[in-house]
Amino acid sequence: MSLSINFSKTTYMTLSINQSGQPIESNIEVYNSTTHTYHTITKTTKSKYLGVIVDQHIKWKEHIDHIRNKLRHLTYIFSNLRRICSMNHLRQLYFGLAQSIIQYCLVAWGGTYQNIIEPLRRSLNILLRVILKKDRYFHSNDLYQIFNVPTLNDIYTYKITFFSLKHSHNWILTDQTYNTRNSNNIQTIQIHKTITMKHFIEKGAQIYNLLPDHIRTLTNSTFIKKAVSRKEMVKRSQQNYFHVQIFTFLYRGVYCAG
């Protein structure tokens, strides 16, 4: 038994920062030596893989629009649930139905351009206003504090912190011939692109360098999640295990489910 390509379901996509980097040819002709026929592989501008929509410019606009459509559907659901559910039950449903959708593969697409991710933030604000029965003029920051849930930026920070710890063995440490305060830090390079400044590789390295050594050495996923949770960070900052300003920078208003 040999593997063969199903040409009717096969497409290809080329990646580039902008349209000028895309090739002129749109389709590819492939010769099938078994049937002695030619097949055309069509070029596509986006592809869905494991629930994540990747576009040819890696700007994640299509994937974010897909999430926004799901949030619109949840807006109607929560408008009915708020009549029969308590605030605590609504919060648990929010974590299970809404936040679970938002944080899926957030490490990959959460650092995209501000103008692309801003519509998702507005859609999330609308959902919270519906749940809390607030009008459109109610301040968005107060929504997250009242409902006790993290903002989109907070979730992204939490995810890349967990990612940086879980994959710490893949980081390249600074080359120091003698012990200094930066001996166990990750190497960082100077970034000039806006999109790269928010990328999880850059942000993950910055956050990893701010974490204390006793958290960096954790290897168990359960212990890592507990260590980077807001409750544990508050406890450690109060005990002066690391500077309070670092905690404020990393976990400003983060409330993690569970």
PDB file of C-alpha atoms in Angstrom:
ATOM      1  CA  MET A   1       0.000   0.000   0.000  1.00  0.00           C
ATOM      2  CA  SER A   2       1.434   3.353  -1.038  1.00  0.00           C
ATOM      3  CA  LEU A   3       0.427   6.864  -0.143  1.00  0.00           C
ATOM      4  CA  SER A   4      -0.901   9.130  -2.851  1.00  0.00           C
ATOM      5  CA  ILE A   5      -1.968  12.760  -3.024  1.00  0.00           C
ATOM      6  CA  ASN A   6      -5.626  13.606  -3.409  1.00  0.00           C
ATOM      7  CA  PHE A   7      -5.240  16.432  -5.910  1.00  0.00           C
ATOM      8  CA  SER A   8      -8.885  17.471  -5.607  1.00  0.00           C
ATOM      9  CA  LYS A   9      -8.284  18.399  -1.948  1.00  0.00           C
ATOM     10  CA  THR A  10      -4.741  19.709  -2.279  1.00  0.00           C
ATOM     11  CA  THR A  11      -3.887  23.412  -2.302  1.00  0.00           C
ATOM     12  CA  TYR A  12      -0.757  25.388  -1.520  1.00  0.00           C
ATOM     13  CA  MET A  13      -0.011  28.726   0.101  1.00  0.00           C
ATOM     14  CA  THR A  14       3.030  30.987  -0.018  1.00  0.00           C
ATOM     15  CA  LEU A  15       3.948  33.157   2.966  1.00  0.00           C
ATOM     16  CA  SER A  16       5.160  36.746   2.801  1.00  0.00           C
ATOM     17  CA  ILE A  17       4.899  39.939   4.821  1.00  0.00           C
ATOM     18  CA  ASN A  18       3.013  41.799   2.087  1.00  0.00           C
ATOM     19  CA  GLN A  19       1.555  41.264  -1.361  1.00  0.00           C
ATOM     20  CA  SER A  20       4.741  42.301  -3.149  1.00  0.00           C
ATOM     21  CA  GLY A  21       6.455  39.205  -1.796  1.00  0.00           C
ATOM     22  CA  GLN A  22       3.934  36.839  -3.360  1.00  0.00           C
ATOM     23  CA  PRO A  23       4.860  34.940  -6.549  1.00  0.00           C
ATOM     24  CA  ILE A  24       3.244  35.857  -9.843  1.00  0.00           C
ATOM     25  CA  GLU A  25       2.227  32.299 -10.727  1.00  0.00           C
ATOM     26  CA  SER A  26      -1.029  31.301  -9.091  1.00  0.00           C
ATOM     27  CA  ASN A  27      -1.298  27.585  -9.902  1.00  0.00           C
ATOM     28  CA  ILE A  28       1.139  24.673 -10.063  1.00  0.00           C
ATOM     29  CA  GLU A  29       0.999  21.881 -12.645  1.00  0.00           C
ATOM     30  CA  VAL A  30       1.970  18.465 -11.252  1.00  0.00           C
ATOM     31  CA  TYR A  31       2.574  15.361 -13.331  1.00  0.00           C
ATOM     32  CA  ASN A  32       1.180  12.089 -11.961  1.00  0.00           C
ATOM     33  CA  SER A  33       3.506   9.301 -13.074  1.00  0.00           C
ATOM     34  CA  THR A  34       0.960   6.635 -12.108  1.00  0.00           C
ATOM     35  CA  THR A  35      -1.923   7.849 -14.251  1.00  0.00           C
ATOM     36  CA  HIS A  36       0.299   9.799 -16.670  1.00  0.00           C
ATOM     37  CA  THR A  37      -1.849  12.880 -16.284  1.00  0.00           C
ATOM     38  CA  TYR A  38      -1.315  16.469 -15.199  1.00  0.00           C
ATOM     39  CA  HIS A  39      -3.057  17.939 -12.170  1.00  0.00           C
ATOM     40  CA  THR A  40      -3.438  21.547 -11.126  1.00  0.00           C
ATOM     41  CA  ILE A  41      -2.753  22.554  -7.526  1.00  0.00           C
ATOM     42  CA  THR A  42      -4.555  25.803  -6.768  1.00  0.00           C
ATOM     43  CA  LYS A  43      -2.998  28.579  -4.723  1.00  0.00           C
ATOM     44  CA  THR A  44      -4.953  29.682  -1.652  1.00  0.00           C
ATOM     45  CA  THR A  45      -4.646  32.777   0.530  1.00  0.00           C
ATOM     46  CA  LYS A  46      -5.545  31.058   3.805  1.00  0.00           C
ATOM     47  CA  SER A  47      -5.577  27.597   5.306  1.00  0.00           C
ATOM     48  CA  LYS A  48      -7.181  26.125   8.410  1.00  0.00           C
ATOM     49  CA  TYR A  49      -5.039  23.738  10.434  1.00  0.00           C
ATOM     50  CA  LEU A  50      -6.097  22.299  13.797  1.00  0.00           C
ATOM     51  CA  GLY A  51      -8.713  25.016  14.186  1.00  0.00           C
ATOM     52  CA  VAL A  52      -6.342  27.902  13.446  1.00  0.00           C
ATOM     53  CA  ILE A  53      -6.709  29.910  10.232  1.00  0.00           C
ATOM     54  CA  VAL A  54      -3.328  30.929   8.829  1.00  0.00           C
ATOM     55  CA  ASP A  55      -3.298  33.599   6.111  1.00  0.00           C
ATOM     56  CA  GLN A  56      -0.593  34.167   3.526  1.00  0.00           C
ATOM     57  CA  HIS A  57       0.698  37.320   5.259  1.00  0.00           C
ATOM     58  CA  ILE A  58       0.551  35.782   8.769  1.00  0.00           C
ATOM     59  CA  LYS A  59      -1.473  38.710  10.081  1.00  0.00           C
ATOM     60  CA  TRP A  60      -4.156  36.417  11.572  1.00  0.00           C
ATOM     61  CA  LYS A  61      -7.033  38.655  10.468  1.00  0.00           C
ATOM     62  CA  GLU A  62      -9.122  35.745   9.164  1.00  0.00           C
ATOM     63  CA  HIS A  63      -8.616  33.772  12.369  1.00  0.00           C
ATOM     64  CA  ILE A  64      -9.540  36.742  14.551  1.00  0.00           C
ATOM     65  CA  ASP A  65     -12.650  37.386  12.454  1.00  0.00           C
ATOM     66  CA  HIS A  66     -13.557  33.726  12.952  1.00  0.00           C
ATOM     67  CA  ILE A  67     -13.281  34.144  16.732  1.00  0.00           C
ATOM     68  CA  ARG A  68     -15.368  37.319  16.615  1.00  0.00           C
ATOM     69  CA  ASN A  69     -18.159  35.444  14.851  1.00  0.00           C
ATOM     70  CA  LYS A  70     -18.148  32.885  17.656  1.00  0.00           C
ATOM     71  CA  LEU A  71     -18.316  35.650  20.256  1.00  0.00           C
ATOM     72  CA  ARG A  72     -21.318  37.175  18.484  1.00  0.00           C
ATOM     73  CA  HIS A  73     -23.104  33.851  18.785  1.00  0.00           C
ATOM     74  CA  LEU A  74     -22.186  33.681  22.473  1.00  0.00           C
ATOM     75  CA  THR A  75     -23.592  37.173  22.989  1.00  0.00           C
ATOM     76  CA  TYR A  76     -27.073  35.884  22.214  1.00  0.00           C
ATOM     77  CA  ILE A  77     -26.563  32.817  24.417  1.00  0.00           C
ATOM     78  CA  PHE A  78     -25.413  34.856  27.417  1.00  0.00           C
ATOM     79  CA  SER A  79     -28.240  37.363  26.965  1.00  0.00           C
ATOM     80  CA  ASN A  80     -30.590  34.483  27.783  1.00  0.00           C
ATOM     81  CA  LEU A  81     -28.411  32.809  30.409  1.00  0.00           C
ATOM     82  CA  ARG A  82     -28.093  35.989  32.485  1.00  0.00           C
ATOM     83  CA  ARG A  83     -31.809  35.773  33.275  1.00  0.00           C
ATOM     84  CA  ILE A  84     -31.552  32.404  35.009  1.00  0.00           C
ATOM     85  CA  CYS A  85     -27.905  32.048  36.104  1.00  0.00           C
ATOM     86  CA  SER A  86     -26.084  33.626  39.011  1.00  0.00           C
ATOM     87  CA  MET A  87     -23.003  35.764  38.477  1.00  0.00           C
ATOM     88  CA  ASN A  88     -20.743  32.944  39.627  1.00  0.00           C
ATOM     89  CA  HIS A  89     -22.320  30.507  37.159  1.00  0.00           C
ATOM     90  CA  LEU A  90     -22.059  33.064  34.356  1.00  0.00           C
ATOM     91  CA  ARG A  91     -18.382  33.509  35.133  1.00  0.00           C
ATOM     92  CA  GLN A  92     -17.737  29.768  34.961  1.00  0.00           C
ATOM     93  CA  LEU A  93     -19.627  29.572  31.671  1.00  0.00           C
ATOM     94  CA  TYR A  94     -17.604  32.493  30.367  1.00  0.00           C
ATOM     95  CA  PHE A  95     -14.355  30.665  31.101  1.00  0.00           C
ATOM     96  CA  GLY A  96     -15.647  27.502  29.443  1.00  0.00           C
ATOM     97  CA  LEU A  97     -17.339  29.019  26.392  1.00  0.00           C
ATOM     98  CA  ALA A  98     -15.657  32.353  25.652  1.00  0.00           C
ATOM     99  CA  GLN A  99     -12.176  32.447  27.167  1.00  0.00           C
ATOM    100  CA  SER A 100     -11.411  28.908  26.016  1.00  0.00           C
ATOM    101  CA  ILE A 101     -11.987  30.065  22.430  1.00  0.00           C
ATOM    102  CA  ILE A 102      -9.898  33.199  22.845  1.00  0.00           C
ATOM    103  CA  GLN A 103      -6.876  31.574  24.461  1.00  0.00           C
ATOM    104  CA  TYR A 104      -6.620  28.676  21.998  1.00  0.00           C
ATOM    105  CA  CYS A 105      -3.220  29.075  20.271  1.00  0.00           C
ATOM    106  CA  LEU A 106      -3.121  32.657  21.543  1.00  0.00           C
ATOM    107  CA  VAL A 107       0.650  32.419  21.843  1.00  0.00           C
ATOM    108  CA  ALA A 108       0.859  32.221  18.051  1.00  0.00           C
ATOM    109  CA  TRP A 109      -1.541  34.987  17.010  1.00  0.00           C
ATOM    110  CA  GLY A 110      -1.861  37.184  20.111  1.00  0.00           C
ATOM    111  CA  GLY A 111       1.066  39.408  19.145  1.00  0.00           C
ATOM    112  CA  THR A 112      -0.355  40.564  15.829  1.00  0.00           C
ATOM    113  CA  TYR A 113      -0.852  44.193  14.810  1.00  0.00           C
ATOM    114  CA  GLN A 114      -2.920  46.384  17.114  1.00  0.00           C
ATOM    115  CA  ASN A 115      -5.408  47.414  14.416  1.00  0.00           C
ATOM    116  CA  ILE A 116      -6.124  43.754  13.634  1.00  0.00           C
ATOM    117  CA  ILE A 117      -6.635  42.541  17.196  1.00  0.00           C
ATOM    118  CA  GLU A 118      -8.536  45.633  18.380  1.00  0.00           C
ATOM    119  CA  PRO A 119     -11.884  44.491  16.852  1.00  0.00           C
ATOM    120  CA  LEU A 120     -11.613  41.286  18.895  1.00  0.00           C
ATOM    121  CA  ARG A 121     -11.077  43.325  22.047  1.00  0.00           C
ATOM    122  CA  ARG A 122     -14.187  45.370  21.258  1.00  0.00           C
ATOM    123  CA  SER A 123     -16.222  42.217  20.637  1.00  0.00           C
ATOM    124  CA  LEU A 124     -15.104  40.893  24.004  1.00  0.00           C
ATOM    125  CA  ASN A 125     -16.142  44.148  25.664  1.00  0.00           C
ATOM    126  CA  ILE A 126     -19.582  43.892  24.063  1.00  0.00           C
ATOM    127  CA  LEU A 127     -19.988  40.356  25.384  1.00  0.00           C
ATOM    128  CA  LEU A 128     -19.135  41.456  28.925  1.00  0.00           C
ATOM    129  CA  ARG A 129     -21.548  44.392  28.704  1.00  0.00           C
ATOM    130  CA  VAL A 130     -24.317  41.988  27.739  1.00  0.00           C
ATOM    131  CA  ILE A 131     -23.496  39.622  30.606  1.00  0.00           C
ATOM    132  CA  LEU A 132     -23.321  42.424  33.187  1.00  0.00           C
ATOM    133  CA  LYS A 133     -26.274  44.364  31.705  1.00  0.00           C
ATOM    134  CA  LYS A 134     -24.221  47.508  31.201  1.00  0.00           C
ATOM    135  CA  ASP A 135     -24.766  50.176  28.559  1.00  0.00           C
ATOM    136  CA  ARG A 136     -22.340  50.976  25.773  1.00  0.00           C
ATOM    137  CA  TYR A 137     -20.839  53.925  27.673  1.00  0.00           C
ATOM    138  CA  PHE A 138     -19.747  51.830  30.648  1.00  0.00           C
ATOM    139  CA  HIS A 139     -15.934  51.827  30.909  1.00  0.00           C
ATOM    140  CA  SER A 140     -14.391  48.628  29.581  1.00  0.00           C
ATOM    141  CA  ASN A 141     -11.745  48.382  32.321  1.00  0.00           C
ATOM    142  CA  ASP A 142     -14.458  48.249  34.967  1.00  0.00           C
ATOM    143  CA  LEU A 143     -16.135  45.360  33.151  1.00  0.00           C
ATOM    144  CA  TYR A 144     -13.193  43.037  33.742  1.00  0.00           C
ATOM    145  CA  GLN A 145     -12.819  44.104  37.361  1.00  0.00           C
ATOM    146  CA  ILE A 146     -16.495  43.595  38.168  1.00  0.00           C
ATOM    147  CA  PHE A 147     -16.716  40.245  36.396  1.00  0.00           C
ATOM    148  CA  ASN A 148     -13.304  39.228  37.760  1.00  0.00           C
ATOM    149  CA  VAL A 149     -11.904  37.967  34.444  1.00  0.00           C
ATOM    150  CA  PRO A 150      -8.632  38.753  32.611  1.00  0.00           C
ATOM    151  CA  THR A 151      -8.351  41.103  29.677  1.00  0.00           C
ATOM    152  CA  LEU A 152      -7.079  39.938  26.310  1.00  0.00           C
ATOM    153  CA  ASN A 153      -3.624  41.363  27.030  1.00  0.00           C
ATOM    154  CA  ASP A 154      -3.551  39.647  30.410  1.00  0.00           C
ATOM    155  CA  ILE A 155      -4.382  36.262  28.898  1.00  0.00           C
ATOM    156  CA  TYR A 156      -1.666  36.720  26.284  1.00  0.00           C
ATOM    157  CA  THR A 157       0.882  37.630  28.954  1.00  0.00           C
ATOM    158  CA  TYR A 158      -0.082  34.600  31.021  1.00  0.00           C
ATOM    159  CA  LYS A 159       0.161  32.275  28.028  1.00  0.00           C
ATOM    160  CA  ILE A 160       3.570  33.441  26.852  1.00  0.00           C
ATOM    161  CA  THR A 161       4.859  33.293  30.436  1.00  0.00           C
ATOM    162  CA  PHE A 162       3.754  29.673  30.676  1.00  0.00           C
ATOM    163  CA  PHE A 163       5.197  29.007  27.207  1.00  0.00           C
ATOM    164  CA  SER A 164       8.577  30.531  28.086  1.00  0.00           C
ATOM    165  CA  LEU A 165       8.846  28.349  31.197  1.00  0.00           C
ATOM    166  CA  LYS A 166       7.616  25.157  29.574  1.00  0.00           C
ATOM    167  CA  HIS A 167      10.085  25.504  26.687  1.00  0.00           C
ATOM    168  CA  SER A 168      12.914  27.052  28.672  1.00  0.00           C
ATOM    169  CA  HIS A 169      15.276  24.277  27.528  1.00  0.00           C
ATOM    170  CA  ASN A 170      15.047  25.651  23.981  1.00  0.00           C
ATOM    171  CA  TRP A 171      16.111  29.186  24.893  1.00  0.00           C
ATOM    172  CA  ILE A 172      19.665  30.371  24.200  1.00  0.00           C
ATOM    173  CA  LEU A 173      21.196  31.740  27.392  1.00  0.00           C
ATOM    174  CA  THR A 174      23.542  34.696  27.514  1.00  0.00           C
ATOM    175  CA  ASP A 175      27.203  33.794  27.166  1.00  0.00           C
ATOM    176  CA  GLN A 176      28.879  34.869  30.394  1.00  0.00           C
ATOM    177  CA  THR A 177      32.360  33.758  31.417  1.00  0.00           C
ATOM    178  CA  TYR A 178      31.663  34.635  35.046  1.00  0.00           C
ATOM    179  CA  ASN A 179      28.586  34.818  37.240  1.00  0.00           C
ATOM    180  CA  THR A 180      26.577  38.010  36.936  1.00  0.00           C
ATOM    181  CA  ARG A 181      22.960  38.948  37.480  1.00  0.00           C
ATOM    182  CA  ASN A 182      22.350  38.167  33.782  1.00  0.00           C
ATOM    183  CA  SER A 183      24.125  34.798  33.727  1.00  0.00           C
ATOM    184  CA  ASN A 184      20.932  32.738  33.420  1.00  0.00           C
ATOM    185  CA  ASN A 185      19.037  35.182  31.234  1.00  0.00           C
ATOM    186  CA  ILE A 186      17.892  34.524  27.682  1.00  0.00           C
ATOM    187  CA  GLN A 187      19.658  36.233  24.825  1.00  0.00           C
ATOM    188  CA  THR A 188      17.604  39.011  23.267  1.00  0.00           C
ATOM    189  CA  ILE A 189      18.266  40.903  20.069  1.00  0.00           C
ATOM    190  CA  GLN A 190      17.359  44.429  19.077  1.00  0.00           C
ATOM    191  CA  ILE A 191      13.999  44.469  17.323  1.00  0.00           C
ATOM    192  CA  HIS A 192      12.927  47.064  14.764  1.00  0.00           C
ATOM    193  CA  LYS A 193       9.689  45.573  13.393  1.00  0.00           C
ATOM    194  CA  THR A 194       6.483  46.380  15.284  1.00  0.00           C
ATOM    195  CA  ILE A 195       5.031  42.917  14.720  1.00  0.00           C
ATOM    196  CA  THR A 196       8.180  41.276  16.094  1.00  0.00           C
ATOM    197  CA  MET A 197       8.192  43.383  19.262  1.00  0.00           C
ATOM    198  CA  LYS A 198       4.934  41.728  20.346  1.00  0.00           C
ATOM    199  CA  HIS A 199       5.892  38.243  19.150  1.00  0.00           C
ATOM    200  CA  PHE A 200       5.967  35.516  21.802  1.00  0.00           C
ATOM    201  CA  ILE A 201       9.655  34.836  21.138  1.00  0.00           C
ATOM    202  CA  GLU A 202      10.571  38.423  22.028  1.00  0.00           C
ATOM    203  CA  LYS A 203       8.020  38.908  24.826  1.00  0.00           C
ATOM    204  CA  GLY A 204       8.630  35.432  26.198  1.00  0.00           C
ATOM    205  CA  ALA A 205      12.350  36.129  26.530  1.00  0.00           C
ATOM    206  CA  GLN A 206      11.712  39.451  28.268  1.00  0.00           C
ATOM    207  CA  ILE A 207       9.318  37.899  30.768  1.00  0.00           C
ATOM    208  CA  TYR A 208      11.572  34.901  31.392  1.00  0.00           C
ATOM    209  CA  ASN A 209      14.443  37.234  32.270  1.00  0.00           C
ATOM    210  CA  LEU A 210      12.247  38.960  34.868  1.00  0.00           C
ATOM    211  CA  LEU A 211      11.199  35.765  36.650  1.00  0.00           C
ATOM    212  CA  PRO A 212      13.051  34.606  39.783  1.00  0.00           C
ATOM    213  CA  ASP A 213      15.303  31.540  39.601  1.00  0.00           C
ATOM    214  CA  HIS A 214      13.079  29.294  41.728  1.00  0.00           C
ATOM    215  CA  ILE A 215      10.294  29.659  39.131  1.00  0.00           C
ATOM    216  CA  ARG A 216      12.618  29.182  36.156  1.00  0.00           C
ATOM    217  CA  THR A 217      13.716  25.770  37.427  1.00  0.00           C
ATOM    218  CA  LEU A 218      10.175  24.338  37.442  1.00  0.00           C
ATOM    219  CA  THR A 219       9.586  21.517  34.955  1.00  0.00           C
ATOM    220  CA  ASN A 220       6.158  20.137  35.880  1.00  0.00           C
ATOM    221  CA  SER A 221       3.325  21.803  33.941  1.00  0.00           C
ATOM    222  CA  THR A 222       1.001  21.826  36.953  1.00  0.00           C
ATOM    223  CA  PHE A 223       3.588  23.535  39.142  1.00  0.00           C
ATOM    224  CA  ILE A 224       4.348  26.053  36.388  1.00  0.00           C
ATOM    225  CA  LYS A 225       0.670  26.997  36.026  1.00  0.00           C
ATOM    226  CA  LYS A 226       0.395  27.437  39.773  1.00  0.00           C
ATOM    227  CA  ALA A 227       3.590  29.494  39.927  1.00  0.00           C
ATOM    228  CA  VAL A 228       2.506  31.958  37.235  1.00  0.00           C
ATOM    229  CA  SER A 229      -1.083  32.286  38.438  1.00  0.00           C
ATOM    230  CA  ARG A 230      -2.072  35.679  39.772  1.00  0.00           C
ATOM    231  CA  LYS A 231      -2.839  34.414  43.273  1.00  0.00           C
ATOM    232  CA  GLU A 232       0.643  32.943  43.644  1.00  0.00           C
ATOM    233  CA  MET A 233       2.291  36.031  42.156  1.00  0.00           C
ATOM    234  CA  VAL A 234       0.508  38.288  44.647  1.00  0.00           C
ATOM    235  CA  LYS A 235       1.608  36.055  47.505  1.00  0.00           C
ATOM    236  CA  ARG A 236       5.241  36.044  46.412  1.00  0.00           C
ATOM    237  CA  SER A 237       5.331  39.781  45.742  1.00  0.00           C
ATOM    238  CA  GLN A 238       4.002  40.439  49.230  1.00  0.00           C
ATOM    239  CA  GLN A 239       6.774  38.230  50.607  1.00  0.00           C
ATOM    240  CA  ASN A 240       9.341  40.231  48.609  1.00  0.00           C
ATOM    241  CA  TYR A 241      10.467  37.222  46.577  1.00  0.00           C
ATOM    242  CA  PHE A 242      10.782  39.588  43.643  1.00  0.00           C
ATOM    243  CA  HIS A 243      10.086  43.228  43.003  1.00  0.00           C
ATOM    244  CA  VAL A 244       6.465  44.363  43.121  1.00  0.00           C
ATOM    245  CA  GLN A 245       6.951  46.398  39.940  1.00  0.00           C
ATOM    246  CA  ILE A 246       7.741  43.211  38.018  1.00  0.00           C
ATOM    247  CA  PHE A 247       4.485  41.695  39.227  1.00  0.00           C
ATOM    248  CA  THR A 248       2.612  44.826  38.153  1.00  0.00           C
ATOM    249  CA  PHE A 249       4.233  44.714  34.714  1.00  0.00           C
ATOM    250  CA  LEU A 250       3.449  41.055  34.112  1.00  0.00           C
ATOM    251  CA  TYR A 251       0.108  40.484  35.788  1.00  0.00           C
ATOM    252  CA  ARG A 252      -1.737  43.767  35.881  1.00  0.00           C
ATOM    253  CA  GLY A 253      -5.253  42.722  36.814  1.00  0.00           C
ATOM    254  CA  VAL A 254      -4.908  39.087  35.752  1.00  0.00           C
ATOM    255  CA  TYR A 255      -7.457  36.677  37.194  1.00  0.00           C
ATOM    256  CA  CYS A 256      -6.871  33.139  35.961  1.00  0.00           C
ATOM    257  CA  ALA A 257      -9.669  30.595  35.965  1.00  0.00           C
ATOM    258  CA  GLY A 258      -9.257  27.937  38.587  1.00  0.00           C
TER     259      GLY A 258
END
